[in-house]
């Protein structure tokens, strides 16, 4: 880990997430989103713990080599998506696990690197690929039909002006491929100018494109299922999210898996018995950052932590209602 990388990224809800995991001496934990290593360092600070850390960003992996060496064999760092956490843990012979933690979203380091194209604050290539391969944001902007582009902006960015912005993008690309973050931000700003004091008009559209490029919501659903599969009974899951789309998925997953709202003792005749609960929830949730943390780290202001404890019940397949939250809705002809 380079010092500069650690300084640029401040882990959000670090103390609260680690407290939710309740690390035990000798426990084995998985940091599904290594980033700058903040959660991993906190877990390694507990005696005799072992950590398996994942990141799909090759730069994060390279920057983490120094921490691997400093950990003296207690840290294994793997380049992998967090949707693959169960397969990696099993392949490494580290499952079942005592805890899994994930900080969903883009790190400050990625936002600060103009060449990655995640932010419009500094001009750079319109990329947004966490792994540096596959379809880029520029490809989507260049190739998506207007209706499909509007759907991406509306459903992944919750952008109310999605159709107007999509129309403006399609018109602008007739003059040539839109290749830079600044060029796209300017098109959006002209199509849907913001009011003084509001967030930049391009903020939601950039979020939407990033989610689409990296399949972030599909990755999250798969990661939750993977954590359920590899956590031992009594193992803890802690997930920090940064916007409502992610939080909705985590909230629904834990509610469904913990049987929240079920009345098992009052089933109607013929009503099927609900499946065994795979998680139990404790405490008031979600946990949100203190005003003090927000003051020192503005990125924390939208963060939410949800956590749960694994039961002895066998893991289950992902429910279609949850999987649907990660996908664009099917288009009905003539309607959105």
Tab-separated table of C-alpha atoms in Angstrom:
chain	number	residue	atom	x	y	z
A	1	UNK	CA	0.000	0.000	0.000
A	2	UNK	CA	1.382	3.340	-0.937
A	3	UNK	CA	1.078	6.005	1.709
A	4	UNK	CA	-0.540	8.390	-0.727
A	5	UNK	CA	-3.241	5.844	-1.573
A	6	UNK	CA	-4.107	5.280	2.077
A	7	UNK	CA	-4.232	9.005	2.751
A	8	UNK	CA	-6.572	9.712	-0.173
A	9	UNK	CA	-9.194	7.177	0.900
A	10	UNK	CA	-10.888	7.289	4.298
A	11	UNK	CA	-12.982	4.186	5.149
A	12	UNK	CA	-16.584	5.076	5.968
A	13	UNK	CA	-18.309	3.723	9.108
A	14	UNK	CA	-15.118	1.817	9.867
A	15	UNK	CA	-15.583	1.482	13.627
A	16	UNK	CA	-19.249	0.594	13.278
A	17	UNK	CA	-18.655	-2.037	10.594
A	18	UNK	CA	-15.846	-3.695	12.530
A	19	UNK	CA	-17.969	-3.643	15.699
A	20	UNK	CA	-20.771	-5.355	13.761
A	21	UNK	CA	-18.329	-8.105	12.741
A	22	UNK	CA	-17.149	-8.507	16.364
A	23	UNK	CA	-13.757	-9.990	15.331
A	24	UNK	CA	-12.476	-12.849	17.469
A	25	UNK	CA	-8.886	-14.006	17.957
A	26	UNK	CA	-8.083	-16.662	15.389
A	27	UNK	CA	-11.087	-15.773	13.223
A	28	UNK	CA	-11.045	-15.792	9.424
A	29	UNK	CA	-12.600	-12.750	7.720
A	30	UNK	CA	-13.216	-11.636	4.159
A	31	UNK	CA	-12.938	-8.021	3.020
A	32	UNK	CA	-14.887	-8.151	-0.226
A	33	UNK	CA	-13.885	-4.627	-1.326
A	34	UNK	CA	-10.251	-4.082	-0.361
A	35	UNK	CA	-9.801	-0.596	-1.872
A	36	UNK	CA	-7.101	1.107	0.192
A	37	UNK	CA	-7.208	-1.612	2.837
A	38	UNK	CA	-8.993	0.277	5.616
A	39	UNK	CA	-11.288	-2.532	6.750
A	40	UNK	CA	-8.544	-5.112	6.263
A	41	UNK	CA	-6.150	-3.185	8.515
A	42	UNK	CA	-8.814	-2.907	11.209
A	43	UNK	CA	-9.452	-6.650	11.084
A	44	UNK	CA	-5.745	-7.501	11.172
A	45	UNK	CA	-5.405	-5.339	14.296
A	46	UNK	CA	-7.213	-8.076	16.220
A	47	UNK	CA	-4.943	-10.831	17.486
A	48	UNK	CA	-4.353	-13.829	15.236
A	49	UNK	CA	-7.070	-12.948	12.743
A	50	UNK	CA	-6.635	-13.930	9.123
A	51	UNK	CA	-8.057	-11.897	6.240
A	52	UNK	CA	-8.888	-12.765	2.654
A	53	UNK	CA	-9.313	-9.507	0.716
A	54	UNK	CA	-10.683	-9.063	-2.799
A	55	UNK	CA	-10.726	-6.224	-5.303
A	56	UNK	CA	-11.564	-6.199	-8.993
A	57	UNK	CA	-9.332	-3.146	-9.570
A	58	UNK	CA	-5.766	-4.184	-10.534
A	59	UNK	CA	-4.431	-0.866	-9.185
A	60	UNK	CA	-5.844	-1.577	-5.713
A	61	UNK	CA	-4.225	-5.003	-5.789
A	62	UNK	CA	-0.818	-3.591	-6.729
A	63	UNK	CA	-1.061	-0.937	-4.020
A	64	UNK	CA	-1.893	-3.603	-1.460
A	65	UNK	CA	1.248	-5.720	-1.856
A	66	UNK	CA	3.101	-3.832	0.905
A	67	UNK	CA	0.304	-4.593	3.363
A	68	UNK	CA	0.396	-8.270	2.396
A	69	UNK	CA	4.094	-8.380	3.264
A	70	UNK	CA	3.610	-6.449	6.503
A	71	UNK	CA	0.839	-8.847	7.579
A	72	UNK	CA	3.275	-11.748	7.803
A	73	UNK	CA	1.113	-14.383	6.139
A	74	UNK	CA	-2.168	-13.303	7.730
A	75	UNK	CA	-3.458	-11.504	4.615
A	76	UNK	CA	-4.280	-13.032	1.240
A	77	UNK	CA	-5.072	-10.486	-1.478
A	78	UNK	CA	-6.836	-11.647	-4.635
A	79	UNK	CA	-7.886	-9.803	-7.783
A	80	UNK	CA	-11.523	-10.825	-8.087
A	81	UNK	CA	-15.027	-9.392	-8.138
A	82	UNK	CA	-16.900	-9.495	-4.857
A	83	UNK	CA	-19.577	-11.562	-6.590
A	84	UNK	CA	-16.922	-14.316	-6.647
A	85	UNK	CA	-16.223	-14.215	-2.915
A	86	UNK	CA	-17.662	-17.657	-2.171
A	87	UNK	CA	-15.708	-19.349	-4.963
A	88	UNK	CA	-12.459	-17.633	-3.939
A	89	UNK	CA	-12.879	-18.453	-0.240
A	90	UNK	CA	-13.594	-22.084	-1.037
A	91	UNK	CA	-10.727	-22.332	-3.526
A	92	UNK	CA	-8.340	-20.914	-0.914
A	93	UNK	CA	-9.562	-23.395	1.680
A	94	UNK	CA	-10.655	-20.563	4.002
A	95	UNK	CA	-14.401	-21.267	4.147
A	96	UNK	CA	-16.453	-21.292	6.296
A	97	UNK	CA	-15.766	-17.717	7.371
A	98	UNK	CA	-16.288	-15.852	10.629
A	99	UNK	CA	-17.213	-12.616	8.898
A	100	UNK	CA	-17.657	-10.798	5.584
A	101	UNK	CA	-17.504	-7.017	5.156
A	102	UNK	CA	-18.171	-5.040	1.971
A	103	UNK	CA	-18.014	-1.303	1.241
A	104	UNK	CA	-20.049	-0.972	-1.955
A	105	UNK	CA	-19.206	1.719	-4.462
A	106	UNK	CA	-16.269	3.581	-5.940
A	107	UNK	CA	-13.311	4.545	-3.770
A	108	UNK	CA	-12.000	8.090	-3.438
A	109	UNK	CA	-8.827	6.954	-5.193
A	110	UNK	CA	-10.794	5.942	-8.283
A	111	UNK	CA	-12.750	9.201	-8.323
A	112	UNK	CA	-9.547	11.223	-7.985
A	113	UNK	CA	-7.815	9.584	-10.970
A	114	UNK	CA	-9.032	11.495	-14.026
A	115	UNK	CA	-7.771	8.745	-16.337
A	116	UNK	CA	-10.327	6.308	-14.872
A	117	UNK	CA	-13.230	8.464	-16.046
A	118	UNK	CA	-15.419	8.005	-12.948
A	119	UNK	CA	-15.784	11.719	-12.251
A	120	UNK	CA	-16.369	14.899	-14.229
A	121	UNK	CA	-14.467	17.058	-11.720
A	122	UNK	CA	-11.343	16.620	-13.855
A	123	UNK	CA	-11.482	15.941	-17.571
A	124	UNK	CA	-10.518	12.441	-18.613
A	125	UNK	CA	-11.481	9.572	-20.902
A	126	UNK	CA	-15.086	8.423	-20.529
A	127	UNK	CA	-14.146	4.989	-19.212
A	128	UNK	CA	-15.499	3.953	-15.740
A	129	UNK	CA	-14.334	0.313	-16.033
A	130	UNK	CA	-13.080	-0.902	-12.660
A	131	UNK	CA	-11.070	-3.684	-14.272
A	132	UNK	CA	-9.998	-1.702	-17.327
A	133	UNK	CA	-11.577	-4.153	-19.772
A	134	UNK	CA	-14.958	-4.744	-21.357
A	135	UNK	CA	-17.563	-2.206	-22.418
A	136	UNK	CA	-16.749	1.352	-21.342
A	137	UNK	CA	-19.062	4.274	-20.590
A	138	UNK	CA	-18.045	5.792	-23.934
A	139	UNK	CA	-19.177	2.590	-25.673
A	140	UNK	CA	-22.598	2.740	-24.006
A	141	UNK	CA	-22.988	6.424	-24.864
A	142	UNK	CA	-22.018	5.709	-28.475
A	143	UNK	CA	-24.042	2.555	-29.071
A	144	UNK	CA	-27.141	2.442	-26.838
A	145	UNK	CA	-30.469	3.320	-28.408
A	146	UNK	CA	-32.122	6.428	-27.012
A	147	UNK	CA	-34.782	4.506	-25.059
A	148	UNK	CA	-32.230	2.099	-23.578
A	149	UNK	CA	-29.993	5.000	-22.603
A	150	UNK	CA	-32.927	6.767	-20.925
A	151	UNK	CA	-33.720	3.566	-19.000
A	152	UNK	CA	-30.151	3.334	-17.715
A	153	UNK	CA	-30.179	6.934	-16.521
A	154	UNK	CA	-33.625	6.648	-14.950
A	155	UNK	CA	-33.322	3.296	-13.177
A	156	UNK	CA	-29.644	3.308	-12.200
A	157	UNK	CA	-29.299	7.038	-11.591
A	158	UNK	CA	-32.854	7.915	-10.528
A	159	UNK	CA	-32.516	10.784	-12.980
A	160	UNK	CA	-35.915	12.401	-13.606
A	161	UNK	CA	-34.688	14.179	-16.735
A	162	UNK	CA	-33.452	10.890	-18.231
A	163	UNK	CA	-35.369	11.136	-21.499
A	164	UNK	CA	-34.326	14.722	-22.128
A	165	UNK	CA	-30.679	13.872	-21.395
A	166	UNK	CA	-30.761	10.733	-23.552
A	167	UNK	CA	-32.230	12.746	-26.435
A	168	UNK	CA	-29.472	15.343	-26.095
A	169	UNK	CA	-26.746	12.669	-26.029
A	170	UNK	CA	-28.080	10.957	-29.155
A	171	UNK	CA	-28.215	14.292	-30.966
A	172	UNK	CA	-24.692	15.249	-29.833
A	173	UNK	CA	-23.144	11.954	-30.905
A	174	UNK	CA	-24.292	12.579	-34.456
A	175	UNK	CA	-21.418	15.075	-34.592
A	176	UNK	CA	-18.881	12.499	-33.410
A	177	UNK	CA	-18.117	10.053	-30.620
A	178	UNK	CA	-18.336	11.485	-27.075
A	179	UNK	CA	-14.999	10.471	-25.571
A	180	UNK	CA	-14.391	12.562	-22.441
A	181	UNK	CA	-16.038	13.130	-19.084
A	182	UNK	CA	-16.124	16.884	-19.589
A	183	UNK	CA	-17.814	16.604	-22.978
A	184	UNK	CA	-20.561	14.392	-21.552
A	185	UNK	CA	-21.020	16.558	-18.460
A	186	UNK	CA	-21.451	19.636	-20.629
A	187	UNK	CA	-24.070	17.938	-22.800
A	188	UNK	CA	-26.018	16.916	-19.676
A	189	UNK	CA	-25.687	20.363	-18.135
A	190	UNK	CA	-27.108	22.008	-21.248
A	191	UNK	CA	-29.962	19.490	-21.475
A	192	UNK	CA	-30.972	19.641	-17.802
A	193	UNK	CA	-29.359	22.623	-16.076
A	194	UNK	CA	-29.372	22.523	-12.301
A	195	UNK	CA	-30.464	25.060	-9.726
A	196	UNK	CA	-28.019	26.948	-7.494
A	197	UNK	CA	-27.124	24.813	-4.490
A	198	UNK	CA	-28.131	21.522	-6.146
A	199	UNK	CA	-25.703	18.742	-7.029
A	200	UNK	CA	-24.096	19.016	-10.459
A	201	UNK	CA	-26.626	18.082	-13.177
A	202	UNK	CA	-24.388	15.237	-14.405
A	203	UNK	CA	-24.000	13.517	-11.014
A	204	UNK	CA	-26.873	11.048	-11.333
A	205	UNK	CA	-26.128	10.232	-14.967
A	206	UNK	CA	-22.506	9.445	-14.168
A	207	UNK	CA	-23.638	7.175	-11.314
A	208	UNK	CA	-26.006	5.386	-13.676
A	209	UNK	CA	-23.350	4.791	-16.314
A	210	UNK	CA	-20.855	3.526	-13.738
A	211	UNK	CA	-23.408	1.045	-12.382
A	212	UNK	CA	-24.232	-0.150	-15.896
A	213	UNK	CA	-20.585	-0.486	-16.967
A	214	UNK	CA	-19.631	-2.541	-13.907
A	215	UNK	CA	-22.949	-4.346	-13.292
A	216	UNK	CA	-22.682	-3.133	-9.708
A	217	UNK	CA	-26.172	-4.147	-8.609
A	218	UNK	CA	-25.919	-7.632	-10.100
A	219	UNK	CA	-22.539	-7.991	-8.404
A	220	UNK	CA	-24.088	-7.001	-5.063
A	221	UNK	CA	-26.885	-9.575	-5.299
A	222	UNK	CA	-24.367	-12.307	-6.118
A	223	UNK	CA	-22.089	-11.182	-3.265
A	224	UNK	CA	-24.900	-11.373	-0.719
A	225	UNK	CA	-25.735	-14.901	-1.868
A	226	UNK	CA	-22.043	-15.814	-1.724
A	227	UNK	CA	-21.685	-14.494	1.824
A	228	UNK	CA	-24.684	-16.546	2.923
A	229	UNK	CA	-23.020	-19.612	1.405
A	230	UNK	CA	-19.604	-19.291	3.094
A	231	UNK	CA	-20.392	-17.778	6.499
A	232	UNK	CA	-20.370	-20.263	9.363
A	233	UNK	CA	-23.247	-20.336	11.877
A	234	UNK	CA	-22.698	-17.285	14.065
A	235	UNK	CA	-20.630	-15.589	11.348
A	236	UNK	CA	-21.320	-11.908	10.709
A	237	UNK	CA	-22.129	-9.994	7.529
A	238	UNK	CA	-21.661	-6.200	7.373
A	239	UNK	CA	-22.418	-4.142	4.246
A	240	UNK	CA	-21.934	-0.397	3.753
A	241	UNK	CA	-23.855	1.196	0.879
A	242	UNK	CA	-23.856	4.722	-0.547
A	243	UNK	CA	-27.097	5.147	-2.466
A	244	UNK	CA	-30.696	3.995	-2.289
A	245	UNK	CA	-30.436	1.363	-5.038
A	246	UNK	CA	-27.729	-0.567	-3.180
A	247	UNK	CA	-29.350	-0.105	0.212
A	248	UNK	CA	-32.707	-1.345	-1.093
A	249	UNK	CA	-31.100	-4.605	-2.239
A	250	UNK	CA	-29.264	-5.194	1.056
A	251	UNK	CA	-32.341	-4.261	3.106
A	252	UNK	CA	-34.630	-6.586	1.139
A	253	UNK	CA	-32.125	-9.447	1.222
A	254	UNK	CA	-31.690	-9.283	5.002
A	255	UNK	CA	-35.417	-8.776	5.610
A	256	UNK	CA	-36.292	-11.796	3.494
A	257	UNK	CA	-33.529	-13.967	4.940
A	258	UNK	CA	-34.329	-13.037	8.553
A	259	UNK	CA	-38.082	-13.567	8.152
A	260	UNK	CA	-38.947	-10.008	9.032
A	261	UNK	CA	-42.709	-9.547	8.910
A	262	UNK	CA	-43.489	-13.268	8.951
A	263	UNK	CA	-46.040	-14.693	11.399
A	264	UNK	CA	-45.069	-18.367	11.471
A	265	UNK	CA	-47.401	-19.263	14.340
A	266	UNK	CA	-50.455	-17.938	12.490
A	267	UNK	CA	-50.299	-19.567	9.081
A	268	UNK	CA	-53.575	-19.842	7.210
A	269	UNK	CA	-54.814	-23.302	6.177
A	270	UNK	CA	-52.827	-24.399	3.139
A	271	UNK	CA	-50.335	-21.539	3.465
A	272	UNK	CA	-46.766	-22.794	2.851
A	273	UNK	CA	-44.355	-22.757	5.767
A	274	UNK	CA	-41.674	-20.094	5.174
A	275	UNK	CA	-38.148	-21.410	4.642
A	276	UNK	CA	-35.784	-21.415	7.653
A	277	UNK	CA	-34.219	-18.067	8.448
A	278	UNK	CA	-30.610	-17.890	7.298
A	279	UNK	CA	-29.803	-14.636	9.135
A	280	UNK	CA	-30.842	-12.832	12.291
A	281	UNK	CA	-30.745	-9.058	12.684
A	282	UNK	CA	-29.772	-7.192	15.831
A	283	UNK	CA	-29.956	-3.556	16.846
A	284	UNK	CA	-31.362	-0.500	15.113
A	285	UNK	CA	-30.579	-0.401	11.426
A	286	UNK	CA	-29.371	1.104	9.226
A	287	UNK	CA	-26.438	2.588	11.091
A	288	UNK	CA	-25.519	5.992	9.679
A	289	UNK	CA	-22.400	8.157	10.129
A	290	UNK	CA	-22.140	10.603	12.995
A	291	UNK	CA	-22.121	14.325	12.271
A	292	UNK	CA	-18.493	14.283	13.317
A	293	UNK	CA	-17.583	11.711	10.671
A	294	UNK	CA	-19.533	13.581	8.002
A	295	UNK	CA	-17.715	16.802	8.900
A	296	UNK	CA	-14.317	15.150	8.469
A	297	UNK	CA	-15.303	12.975	5.493
A	298	UNK	CA	-18.174	14.408	3.399
A	299	UNK	CA	-18.242	11.190	1.317
A	300	UNK	CA	-19.793	9.508	4.361
A	301	UNK	CA	-22.990	11.567	4.338
A	302	UNK	CA	-25.072	9.059	2.326
A	303	UNK	CA	-23.568	5.868	3.797
A	304	UNK	CA	-25.667	3.198	5.512
A	305	UNK	CA	-24.495	0.082	7.323
A	306	UNK	CA	-26.638	-3.034	7.614
A	307	UNK	CA	-25.462	-6.204	9.335
A	308	UNK	CA	-26.699	-9.639	10.402
A	309	UNK	CA	-25.609	-12.946	11.944
A	310	UNK	CA	-25.688	-16.232	10.030
A	311	UNK	CA	-27.926	-18.994	11.359
A	312	UNK	CA	-27.501	-22.753	10.940
A	313	UNK	CA	-30.092	-22.947	8.137
A	314	UNK	CA	-28.767	-23.950	4.702
A	315	UNK	CA	-28.119	-21.244	2.127
A	316	UNK	CA	-30.900	-20.578	-0.359
A	317	UNK	CA	-31.169	-19.529	-3.988
A	318	UNK	CA	-31.642	-15.838	-4.700
A	319	UNK	CA	-35.277	-14.853	-4.851
A	320	UNK	CA	-36.397	-13.462	-8.251
A	321	UNK	CA	-37.867	-10.359	-6.612
A	322	UNK	CA	-34.414	-9.469	-5.328
A	323	UNK	CA	-32.685	-10.317	-8.610
A	324	UNK	CA	-35.137	-8.031	-10.404
A	325	UNK	CA	-33.927	-5.054	-8.360
A	326	UNK	CA	-30.518	-5.405	-10.021
A	327	UNK	CA	-31.833	-5.387	-13.580
A	328	UNK	CA	-33.381	-2.816	-15.852
A	329	UNK	CA	-37.117	-3.528	-16.040
A	330	UNK	CA	-38.368	-5.117	-19.225
A	331	UNK	CA	-39.742	-2.517	-21.577
A	332	UNK	CA	-43.455	-2.690	-22.332
A	333	UNK	CA	-44.189	-1.440	-25.834
A	334	UNK	CA	-45.274	2.179	-25.702
A	335	UNK	CA	-44.632	2.478	-21.977
A	336	UNK	CA	-41.678	2.848	-19.616
